[in-house]
mmCIF file of C-alpha atoms in Angstrom:
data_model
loop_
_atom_site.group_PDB
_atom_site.id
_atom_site.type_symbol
_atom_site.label_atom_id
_atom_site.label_comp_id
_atom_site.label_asym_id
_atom_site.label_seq_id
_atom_site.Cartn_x
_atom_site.Cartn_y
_atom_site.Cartn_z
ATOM 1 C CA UNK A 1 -17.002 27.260 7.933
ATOM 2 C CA UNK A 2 -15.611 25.596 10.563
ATOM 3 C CA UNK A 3 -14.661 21.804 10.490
ATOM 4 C CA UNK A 4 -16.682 21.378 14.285
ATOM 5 C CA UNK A 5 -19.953 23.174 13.185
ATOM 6 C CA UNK A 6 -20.303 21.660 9.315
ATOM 7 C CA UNK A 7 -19.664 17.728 11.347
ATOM 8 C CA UNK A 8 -22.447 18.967 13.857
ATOM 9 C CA UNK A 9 -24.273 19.569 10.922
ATOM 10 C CA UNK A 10 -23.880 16.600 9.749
ATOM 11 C CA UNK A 11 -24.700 14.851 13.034
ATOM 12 C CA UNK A 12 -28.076 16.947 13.232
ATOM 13 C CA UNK A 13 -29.309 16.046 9.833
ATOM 14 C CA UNK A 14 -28.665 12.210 10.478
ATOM 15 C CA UNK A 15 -30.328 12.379 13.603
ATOM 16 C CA UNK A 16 -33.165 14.296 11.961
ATOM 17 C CA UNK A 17 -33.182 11.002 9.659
ATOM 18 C CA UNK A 18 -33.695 8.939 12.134
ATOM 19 C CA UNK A 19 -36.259 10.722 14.091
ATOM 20 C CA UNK A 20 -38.377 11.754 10.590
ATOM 21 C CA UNK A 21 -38.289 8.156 8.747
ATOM 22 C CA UNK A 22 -37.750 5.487 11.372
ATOM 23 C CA UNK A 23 -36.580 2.892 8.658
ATOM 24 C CA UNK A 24 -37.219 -0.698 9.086
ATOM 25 C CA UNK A 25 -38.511 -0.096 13.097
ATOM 26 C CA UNK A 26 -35.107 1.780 13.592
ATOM 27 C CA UNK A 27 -36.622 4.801 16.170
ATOM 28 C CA UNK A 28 -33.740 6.213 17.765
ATOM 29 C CA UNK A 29 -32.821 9.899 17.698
ATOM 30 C CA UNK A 30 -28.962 8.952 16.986
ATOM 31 C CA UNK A 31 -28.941 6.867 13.365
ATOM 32 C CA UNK A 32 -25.917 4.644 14.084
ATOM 33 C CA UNK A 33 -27.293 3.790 18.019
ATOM 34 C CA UNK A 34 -26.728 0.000 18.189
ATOM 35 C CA UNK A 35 -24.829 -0.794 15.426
ATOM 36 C CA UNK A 36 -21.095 -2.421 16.152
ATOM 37 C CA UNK A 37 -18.594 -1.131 13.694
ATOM 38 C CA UNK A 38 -14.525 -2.706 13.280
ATOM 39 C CA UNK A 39 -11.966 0.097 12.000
ATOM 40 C CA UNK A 40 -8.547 -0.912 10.706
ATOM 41 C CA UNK A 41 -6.796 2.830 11.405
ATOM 42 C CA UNK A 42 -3.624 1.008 9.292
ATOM 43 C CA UNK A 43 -0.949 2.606 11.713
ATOM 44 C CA UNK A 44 0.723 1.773 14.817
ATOM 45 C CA UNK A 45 -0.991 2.359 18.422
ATOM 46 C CA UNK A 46 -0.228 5.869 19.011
ATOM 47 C CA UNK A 47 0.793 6.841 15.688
ATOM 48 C CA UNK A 48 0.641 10.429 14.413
ATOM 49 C CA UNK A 49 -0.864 9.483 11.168
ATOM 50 C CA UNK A 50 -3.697 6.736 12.036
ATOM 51 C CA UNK A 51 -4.657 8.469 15.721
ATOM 52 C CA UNK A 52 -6.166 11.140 13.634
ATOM 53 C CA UNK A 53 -8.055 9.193 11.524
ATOM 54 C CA UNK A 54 -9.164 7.406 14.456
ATOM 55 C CA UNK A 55 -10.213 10.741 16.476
ATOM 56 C CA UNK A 56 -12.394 11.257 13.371
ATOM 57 C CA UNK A 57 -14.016 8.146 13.957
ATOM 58 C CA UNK A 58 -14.375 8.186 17.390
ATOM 59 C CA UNK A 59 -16.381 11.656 17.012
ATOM 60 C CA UNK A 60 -18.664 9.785 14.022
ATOM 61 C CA UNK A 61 -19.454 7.393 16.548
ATOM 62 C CA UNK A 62 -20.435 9.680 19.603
ATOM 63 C CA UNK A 63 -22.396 11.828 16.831
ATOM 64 C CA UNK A 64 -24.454 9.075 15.454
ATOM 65 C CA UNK A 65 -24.528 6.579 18.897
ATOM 66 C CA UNK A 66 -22.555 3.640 17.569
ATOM 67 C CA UNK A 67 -19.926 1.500 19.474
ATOM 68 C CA UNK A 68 -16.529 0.846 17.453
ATOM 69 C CA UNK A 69 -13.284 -0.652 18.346
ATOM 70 C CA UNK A 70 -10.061 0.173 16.635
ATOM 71 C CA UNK A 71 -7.580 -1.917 15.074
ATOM 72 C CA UNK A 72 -3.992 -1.440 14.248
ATOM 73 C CA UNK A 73 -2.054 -2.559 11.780
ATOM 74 C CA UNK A 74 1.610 -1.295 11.497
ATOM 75 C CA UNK A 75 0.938 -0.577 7.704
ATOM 76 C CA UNK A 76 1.293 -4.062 7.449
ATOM 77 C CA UNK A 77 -0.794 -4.894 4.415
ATOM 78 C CA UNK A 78 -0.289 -9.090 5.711
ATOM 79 C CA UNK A 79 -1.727 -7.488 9.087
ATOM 80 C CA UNK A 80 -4.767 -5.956 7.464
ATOM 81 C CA UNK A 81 -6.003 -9.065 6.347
ATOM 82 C CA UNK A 82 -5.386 -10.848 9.210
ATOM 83 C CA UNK A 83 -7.422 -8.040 11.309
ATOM 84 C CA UNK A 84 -10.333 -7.798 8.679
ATOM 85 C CA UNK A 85 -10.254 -12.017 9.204
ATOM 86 C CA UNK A 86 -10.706 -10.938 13.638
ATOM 87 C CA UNK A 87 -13.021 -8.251 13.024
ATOM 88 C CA UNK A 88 -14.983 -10.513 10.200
ATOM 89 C CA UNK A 89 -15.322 -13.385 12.939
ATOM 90 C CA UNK A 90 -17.171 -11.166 15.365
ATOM 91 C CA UNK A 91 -19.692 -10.401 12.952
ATOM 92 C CA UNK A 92 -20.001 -6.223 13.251
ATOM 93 C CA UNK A 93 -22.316 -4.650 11.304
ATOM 94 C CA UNK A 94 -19.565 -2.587 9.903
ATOM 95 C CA UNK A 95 -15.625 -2.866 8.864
ATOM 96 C CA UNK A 96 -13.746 0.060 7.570
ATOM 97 C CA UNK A 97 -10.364 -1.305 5.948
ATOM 98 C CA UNK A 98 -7.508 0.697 4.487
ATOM 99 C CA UNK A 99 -6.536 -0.839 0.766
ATOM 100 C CA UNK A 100 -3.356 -0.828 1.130
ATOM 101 C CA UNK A 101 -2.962 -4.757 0.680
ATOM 102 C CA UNK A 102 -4.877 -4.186 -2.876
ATOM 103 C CA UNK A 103 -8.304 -5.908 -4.701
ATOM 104 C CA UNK A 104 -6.706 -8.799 -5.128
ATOM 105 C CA UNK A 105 -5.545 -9.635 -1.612
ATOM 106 C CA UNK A 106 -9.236 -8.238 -0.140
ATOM 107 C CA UNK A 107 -11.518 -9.583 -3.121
ATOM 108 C CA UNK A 108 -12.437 -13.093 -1.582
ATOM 109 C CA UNK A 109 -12.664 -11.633 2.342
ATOM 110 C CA UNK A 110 -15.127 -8.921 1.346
ATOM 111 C CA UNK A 111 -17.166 -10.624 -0.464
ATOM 112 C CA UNK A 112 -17.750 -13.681 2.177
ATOM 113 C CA UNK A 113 -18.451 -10.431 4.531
ATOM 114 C CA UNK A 114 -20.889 -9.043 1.904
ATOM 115 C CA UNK A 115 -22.413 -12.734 1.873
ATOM 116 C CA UNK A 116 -23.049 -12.708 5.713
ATOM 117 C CA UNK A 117 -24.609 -9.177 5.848
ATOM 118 C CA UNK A 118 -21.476 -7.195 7.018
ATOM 119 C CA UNK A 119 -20.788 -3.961 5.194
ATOM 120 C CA UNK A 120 -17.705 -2.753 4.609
ATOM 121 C CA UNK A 121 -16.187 0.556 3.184
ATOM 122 C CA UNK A 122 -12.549 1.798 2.292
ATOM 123 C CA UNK A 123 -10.614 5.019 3.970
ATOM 124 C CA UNK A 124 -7.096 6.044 3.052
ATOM 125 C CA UNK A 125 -6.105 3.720 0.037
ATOM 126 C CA UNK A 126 -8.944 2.941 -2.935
ATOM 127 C CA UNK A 127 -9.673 -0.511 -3.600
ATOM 128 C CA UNK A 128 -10.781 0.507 -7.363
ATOM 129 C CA UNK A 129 -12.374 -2.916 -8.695
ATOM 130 C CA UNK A 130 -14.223 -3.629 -5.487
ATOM 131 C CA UNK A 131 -15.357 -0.246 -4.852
ATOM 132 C CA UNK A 132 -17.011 -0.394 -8.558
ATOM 133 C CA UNK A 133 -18.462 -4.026 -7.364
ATOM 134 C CA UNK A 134 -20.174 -3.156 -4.475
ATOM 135 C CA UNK A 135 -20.425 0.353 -4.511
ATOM 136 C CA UNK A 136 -24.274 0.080 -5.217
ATOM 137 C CA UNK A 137 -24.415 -2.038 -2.291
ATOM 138 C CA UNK A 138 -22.532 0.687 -0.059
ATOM 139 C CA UNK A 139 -18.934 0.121 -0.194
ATOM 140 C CA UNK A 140 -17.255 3.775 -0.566
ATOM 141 C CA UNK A 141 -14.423 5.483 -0.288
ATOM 142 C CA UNK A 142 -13.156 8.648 2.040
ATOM 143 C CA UNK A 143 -9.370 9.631 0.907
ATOM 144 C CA UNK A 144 -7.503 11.022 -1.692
ATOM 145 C CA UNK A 145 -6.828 9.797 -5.588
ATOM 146 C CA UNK A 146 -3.341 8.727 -4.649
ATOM 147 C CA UNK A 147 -1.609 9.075 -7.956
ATOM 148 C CA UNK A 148 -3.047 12.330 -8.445
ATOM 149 C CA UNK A 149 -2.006 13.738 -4.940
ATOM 150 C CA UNK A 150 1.559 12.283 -5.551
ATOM 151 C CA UNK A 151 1.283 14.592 -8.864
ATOM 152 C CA UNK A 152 -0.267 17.234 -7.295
ATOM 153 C CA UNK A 153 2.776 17.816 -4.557
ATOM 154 C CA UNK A 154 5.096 17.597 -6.810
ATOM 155 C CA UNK A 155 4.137 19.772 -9.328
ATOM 156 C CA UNK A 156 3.163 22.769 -6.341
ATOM 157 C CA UNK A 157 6.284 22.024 -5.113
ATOM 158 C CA UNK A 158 7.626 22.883 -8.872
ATOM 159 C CA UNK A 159 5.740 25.946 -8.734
ATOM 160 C CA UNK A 160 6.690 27.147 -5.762
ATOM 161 C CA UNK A 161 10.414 26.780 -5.864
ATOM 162 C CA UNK A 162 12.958 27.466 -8.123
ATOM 163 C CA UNK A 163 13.895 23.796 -9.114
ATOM 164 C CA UNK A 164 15.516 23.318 -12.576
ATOM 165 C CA UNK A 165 16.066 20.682 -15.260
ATOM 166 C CA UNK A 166 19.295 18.742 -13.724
ATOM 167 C CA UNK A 167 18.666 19.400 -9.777
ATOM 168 C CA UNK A 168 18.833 16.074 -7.621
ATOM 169 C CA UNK A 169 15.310 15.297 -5.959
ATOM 170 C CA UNK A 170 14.808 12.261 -3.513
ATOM 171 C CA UNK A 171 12.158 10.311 -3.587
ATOM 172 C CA UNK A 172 11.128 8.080 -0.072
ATOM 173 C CA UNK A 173 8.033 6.434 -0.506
ATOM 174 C CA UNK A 174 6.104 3.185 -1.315
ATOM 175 C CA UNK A 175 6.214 2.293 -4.633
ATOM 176 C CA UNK A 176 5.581 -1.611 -4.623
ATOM 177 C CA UNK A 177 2.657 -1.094 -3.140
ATOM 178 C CA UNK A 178 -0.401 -2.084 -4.900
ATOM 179 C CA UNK A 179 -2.824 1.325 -5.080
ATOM 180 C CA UNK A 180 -0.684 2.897 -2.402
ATOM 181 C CA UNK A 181 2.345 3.313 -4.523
ATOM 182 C CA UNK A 182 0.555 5.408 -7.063
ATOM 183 C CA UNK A 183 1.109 8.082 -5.167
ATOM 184 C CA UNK A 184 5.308 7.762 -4.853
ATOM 185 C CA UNK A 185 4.821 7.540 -8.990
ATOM 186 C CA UNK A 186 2.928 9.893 -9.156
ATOM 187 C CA UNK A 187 5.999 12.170 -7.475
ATOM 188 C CA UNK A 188 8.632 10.807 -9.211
ATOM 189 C CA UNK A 189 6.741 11.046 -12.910
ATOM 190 C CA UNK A 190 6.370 14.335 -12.235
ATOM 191 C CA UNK A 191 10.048 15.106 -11.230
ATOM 192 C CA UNK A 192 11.373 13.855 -13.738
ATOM 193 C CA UNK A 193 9.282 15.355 -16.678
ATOM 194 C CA UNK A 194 10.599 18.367 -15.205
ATOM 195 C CA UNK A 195 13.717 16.891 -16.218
ATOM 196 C CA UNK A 196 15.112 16.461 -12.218
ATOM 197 C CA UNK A 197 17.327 13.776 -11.574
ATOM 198 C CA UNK A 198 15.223 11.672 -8.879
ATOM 199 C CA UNK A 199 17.106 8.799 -6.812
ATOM 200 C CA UNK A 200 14.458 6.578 -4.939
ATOM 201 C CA UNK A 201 14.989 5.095 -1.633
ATOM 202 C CA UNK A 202 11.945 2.678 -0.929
ATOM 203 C CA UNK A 203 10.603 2.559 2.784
ATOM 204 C CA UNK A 204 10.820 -0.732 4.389
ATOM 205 C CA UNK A 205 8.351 -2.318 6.683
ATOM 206 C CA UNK A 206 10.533 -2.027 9.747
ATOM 207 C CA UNK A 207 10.410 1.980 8.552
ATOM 208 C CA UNK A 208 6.798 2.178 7.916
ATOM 209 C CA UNK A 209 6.139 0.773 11.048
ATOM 210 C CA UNK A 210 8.909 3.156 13.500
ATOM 211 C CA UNK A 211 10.037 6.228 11.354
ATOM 212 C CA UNK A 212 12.284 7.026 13.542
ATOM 213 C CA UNK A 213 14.640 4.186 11.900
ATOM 214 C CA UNK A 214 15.091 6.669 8.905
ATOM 215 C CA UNK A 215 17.637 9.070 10.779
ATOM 216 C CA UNK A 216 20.815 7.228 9.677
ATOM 217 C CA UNK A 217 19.303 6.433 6.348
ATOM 218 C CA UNK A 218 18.894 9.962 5.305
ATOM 219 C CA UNK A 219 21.705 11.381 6.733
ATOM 220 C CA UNK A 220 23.819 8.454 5.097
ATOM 221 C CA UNK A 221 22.044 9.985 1.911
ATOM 222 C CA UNK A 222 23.052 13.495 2.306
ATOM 223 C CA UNK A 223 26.295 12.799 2.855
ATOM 224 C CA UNK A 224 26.707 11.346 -0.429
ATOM 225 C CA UNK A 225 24.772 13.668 -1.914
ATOM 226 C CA UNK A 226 25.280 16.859 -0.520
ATOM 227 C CA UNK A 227 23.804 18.316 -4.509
ATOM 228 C CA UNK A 228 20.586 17.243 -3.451
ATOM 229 C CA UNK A 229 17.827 20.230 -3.993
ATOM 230 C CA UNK A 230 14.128 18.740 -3.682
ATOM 231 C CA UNK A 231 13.105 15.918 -0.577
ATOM 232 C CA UNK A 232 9.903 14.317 -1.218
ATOM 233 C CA UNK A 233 8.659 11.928 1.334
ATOM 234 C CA UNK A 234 5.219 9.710 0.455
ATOM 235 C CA UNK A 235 4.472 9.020 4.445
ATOM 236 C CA UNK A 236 2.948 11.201 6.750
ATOM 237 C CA UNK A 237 5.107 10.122 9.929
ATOM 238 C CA UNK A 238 8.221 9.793 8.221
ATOM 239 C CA UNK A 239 7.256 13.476 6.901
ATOM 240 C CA UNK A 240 6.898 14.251 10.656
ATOM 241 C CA UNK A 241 10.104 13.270 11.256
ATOM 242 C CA UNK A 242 12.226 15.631 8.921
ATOM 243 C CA UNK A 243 13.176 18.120 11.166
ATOM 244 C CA UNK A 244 15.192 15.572 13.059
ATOM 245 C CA UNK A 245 16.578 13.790 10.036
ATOM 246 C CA UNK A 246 17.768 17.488 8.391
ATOM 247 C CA UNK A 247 19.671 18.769 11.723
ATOM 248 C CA UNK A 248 21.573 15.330 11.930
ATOM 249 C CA UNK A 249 22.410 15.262 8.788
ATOM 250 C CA UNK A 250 24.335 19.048 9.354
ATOM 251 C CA UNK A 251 21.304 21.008 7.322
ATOM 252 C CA UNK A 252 20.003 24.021 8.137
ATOM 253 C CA UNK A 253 16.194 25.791 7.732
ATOM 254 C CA UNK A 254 15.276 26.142 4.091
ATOM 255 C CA UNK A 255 18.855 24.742 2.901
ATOM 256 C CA UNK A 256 16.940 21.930 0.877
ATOM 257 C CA UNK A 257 13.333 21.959 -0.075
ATOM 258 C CA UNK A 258 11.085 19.760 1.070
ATOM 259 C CA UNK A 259 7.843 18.468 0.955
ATOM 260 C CA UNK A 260 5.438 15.886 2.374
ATOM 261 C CA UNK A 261 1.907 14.282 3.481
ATOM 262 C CA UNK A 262 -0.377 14.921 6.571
ATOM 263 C CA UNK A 263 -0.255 17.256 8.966
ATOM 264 C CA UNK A 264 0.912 16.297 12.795
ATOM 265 C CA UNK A 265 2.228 18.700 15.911
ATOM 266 C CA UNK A 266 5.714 17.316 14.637
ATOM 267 C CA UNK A 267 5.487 18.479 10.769
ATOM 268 C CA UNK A 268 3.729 21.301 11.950
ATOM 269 C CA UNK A 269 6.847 22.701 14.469
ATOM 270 C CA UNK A 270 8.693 21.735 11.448
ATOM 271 C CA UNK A 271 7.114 23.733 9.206
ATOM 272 C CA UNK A 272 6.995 27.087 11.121
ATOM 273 C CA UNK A 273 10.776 26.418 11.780
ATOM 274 C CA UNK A 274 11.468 26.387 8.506
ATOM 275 C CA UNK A 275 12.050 22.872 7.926
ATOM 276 C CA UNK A 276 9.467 21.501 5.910
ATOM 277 C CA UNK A 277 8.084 23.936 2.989
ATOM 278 C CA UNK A 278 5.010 22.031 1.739
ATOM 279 C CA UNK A 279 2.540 19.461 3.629
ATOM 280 C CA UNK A 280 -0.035 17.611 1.230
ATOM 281 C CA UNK A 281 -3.361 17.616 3.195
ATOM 282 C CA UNK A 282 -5.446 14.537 2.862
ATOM 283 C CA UNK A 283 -7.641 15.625 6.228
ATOM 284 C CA UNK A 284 -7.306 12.538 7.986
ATOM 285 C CA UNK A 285 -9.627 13.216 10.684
ATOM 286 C CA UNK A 286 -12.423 13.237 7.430
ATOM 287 C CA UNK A 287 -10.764 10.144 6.622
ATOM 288 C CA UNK A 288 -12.198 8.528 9.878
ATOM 289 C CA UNK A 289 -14.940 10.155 10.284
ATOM 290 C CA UNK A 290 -16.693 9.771 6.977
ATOM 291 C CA UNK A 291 -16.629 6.227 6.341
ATOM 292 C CA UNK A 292 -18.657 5.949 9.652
ATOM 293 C CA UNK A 293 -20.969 7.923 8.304
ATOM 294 C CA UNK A 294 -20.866 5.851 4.900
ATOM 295 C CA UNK A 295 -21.901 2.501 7.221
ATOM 296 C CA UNK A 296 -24.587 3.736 9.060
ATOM 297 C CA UNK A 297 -26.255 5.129 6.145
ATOM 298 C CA UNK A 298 -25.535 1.957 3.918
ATOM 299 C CA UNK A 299 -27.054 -0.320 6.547
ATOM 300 C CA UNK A 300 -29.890 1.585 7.967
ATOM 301 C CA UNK A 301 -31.051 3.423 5.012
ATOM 302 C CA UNK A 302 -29.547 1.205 1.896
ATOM 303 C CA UNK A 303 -27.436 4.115 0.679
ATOM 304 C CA UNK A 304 -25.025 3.268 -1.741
ATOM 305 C CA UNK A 305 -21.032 4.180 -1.584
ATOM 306 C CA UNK A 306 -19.544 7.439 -2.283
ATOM 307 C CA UNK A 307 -16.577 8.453 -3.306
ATOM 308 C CA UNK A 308 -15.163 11.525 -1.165
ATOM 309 C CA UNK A 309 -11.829 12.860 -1.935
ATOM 310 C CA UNK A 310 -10.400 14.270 1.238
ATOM 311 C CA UNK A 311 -7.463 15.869 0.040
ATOM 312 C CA UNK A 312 -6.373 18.586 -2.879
ATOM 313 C CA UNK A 313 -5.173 20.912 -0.318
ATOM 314 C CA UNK A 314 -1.687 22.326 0.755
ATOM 315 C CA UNK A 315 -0.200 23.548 4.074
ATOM 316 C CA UNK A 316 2.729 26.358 3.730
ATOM 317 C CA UNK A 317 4.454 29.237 5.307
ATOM 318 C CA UNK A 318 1.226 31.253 4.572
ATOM 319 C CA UNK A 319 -1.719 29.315 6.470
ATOM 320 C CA UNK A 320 0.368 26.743 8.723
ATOM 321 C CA UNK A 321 -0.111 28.871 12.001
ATOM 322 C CA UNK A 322 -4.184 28.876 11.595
ATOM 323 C CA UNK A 323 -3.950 25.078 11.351
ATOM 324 C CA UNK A 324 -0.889 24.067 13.664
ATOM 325 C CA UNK A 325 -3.530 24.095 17.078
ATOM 326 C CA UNK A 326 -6.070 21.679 15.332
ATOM 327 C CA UNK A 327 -2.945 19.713 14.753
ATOM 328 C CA UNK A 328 -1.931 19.780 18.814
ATOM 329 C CA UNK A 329 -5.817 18.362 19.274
ATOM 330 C CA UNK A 330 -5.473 15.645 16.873
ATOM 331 C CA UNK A 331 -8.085 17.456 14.393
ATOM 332 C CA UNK A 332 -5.710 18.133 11.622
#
């Protein structure tokens, strides 16, 4: 079915709601009309990552009549808090945060919104402990298990390719990362019960935040490395940006295998070139779009969180040129 008739589905049965049980005096056709609604999309303005996930909520909110604004973060986990604090001082009805700065570093903030009867749900990165707190009270989740999609790439990639006990894999991603470095374990675990030899490169803030930085990091790599067989890379832009990284660095289409998170136009071209052999799909346009969904229904109706994974799927050779328009139109 396709992704624009099962989200008007959606849209008609919530209006339907609306219309059919007018809860608490709430009569308008559109559930969400009136509500005010803050959403962290963790990236940069513009980013090829986060602009999805914000195109997802953007069509939540025309589908269910709420206003939203969008806040950006730089995957800057300090950032996040200091935009939940903005959005928290405007008093929305509704915050959507990404958990990448971890329970620990959202615990107190949530709860003082909780206290002054703002709800707030998770998209992206789980916030485990909280979501098991509140989740009676409506805080969910819309994303992907990210240990278990780090483990999942990896071990497709294994199946697909003939990788052997002693090859050289690298490893970019995010391990210090509280909850969001599960995922670059999750890869590297997996590599190296296969018995690779993985080298790990960590990516820096300044990286996170302008991917294009990683050109004379990689190709510094490869040239003392030429062995290498397997690149992994935990971060959808940075994954975006492999094409250009592999034709600096002197490397030609399906010279070294590689794989990667979230589909863009970028990873995409990359992929029908030749490029880039495996995309992880976390459907990033769900991963705005639902938690929008989760907030109206917690506040109008009292429903409590869910837990949605948006991911478990791969983009290859085999299926990439169905999917690479929706990626031009910021839908995959």
């Amino acid at each position: 079915m396709k992704l624009s008739k099962i989200l008007a589905g959606v849209a008609l049965t919530l209006g339907t709601l609306s219309a059919t049980y007018p809860l608490a005096g709430y009569c308008s056709t559109k559930s969400g009309s009136g509500m005010d609604i803050w959403f962290d999309t963790g990236g940069p303005v513009g980013g090829a990552y986060n602009t999805i996930v914000q195109n997802g909520a953007k069509q939540a909110c025309v589908d269910l009549g709420c206003d939203i604004r969008f806040l950006y973060s730089n995957w800057s986990p300090q950032k996040m808090i200091e935009n939940f604090n903005r959005a928290m001082s405007s008093s929305p009805d509704g915050i959507v945060v990404m958990g990448h700065p971890g329970d620990d570093a959202f615990e107190k903030l949530i709860r003082e919104a909780r206290d002054s009867g703002i709800q707030v749900t998770s998209s992206d990165t789980e916030l485990p402990r909280l979501m098991s707190e509140y989740q009676s009270e409506g805080f969910g989740y819309a994303g992907t298990d990210n240990r278990t999609r780090g483990t999942m790439l990896a071990s497709e990639t294994l199946r697909r390719y003939p990788l052997k006990a002693g090859d050289r894999a690298l490893v970019w991603g995010l391990k210090s990362k509280p909850n969001r470095g599960l995922s670059t374990l999750g890869m590297i675990d997996t590599l190296e019960e296969a018995g690779l030899e993985v080298d790990y490169m960590e990516i820096s803030a300044e990286l996170d935040k302008d991917p294009t930085l990683g050109m004379p990091l990689m190709t510094a790599y490869l040239s003392r490395h030429a062995d290498t067989k397997l690149i992994m890379i935990d971060h959808g832009a940075l994954t975006g940006q492999l094409e250009n990284f592999l034709r600096a660095a002197g490397i030609g289409p399906n010279q070294i295998v590689t794989a990667g998170f979230s589909l863009s136009p970028a990873s995409a071209t990359a992929m029908q070139r030749g490029y880039i052999n495996l995309i992880g799909d976390g459907q990033p346009f769900l991963q705005g779009y639902l938690p929008v969904v989760q907030l109206v229904m917690s506040k109008r109706y009292g429903f409590s969180g869910l837990q949605v994974d948006t991911g478990g799927g791969f983009i290859t050779k085999e299926n990439i040129d169905m999917v690479a328009p929706l990626a031009k139109k910021g839908l995959r």
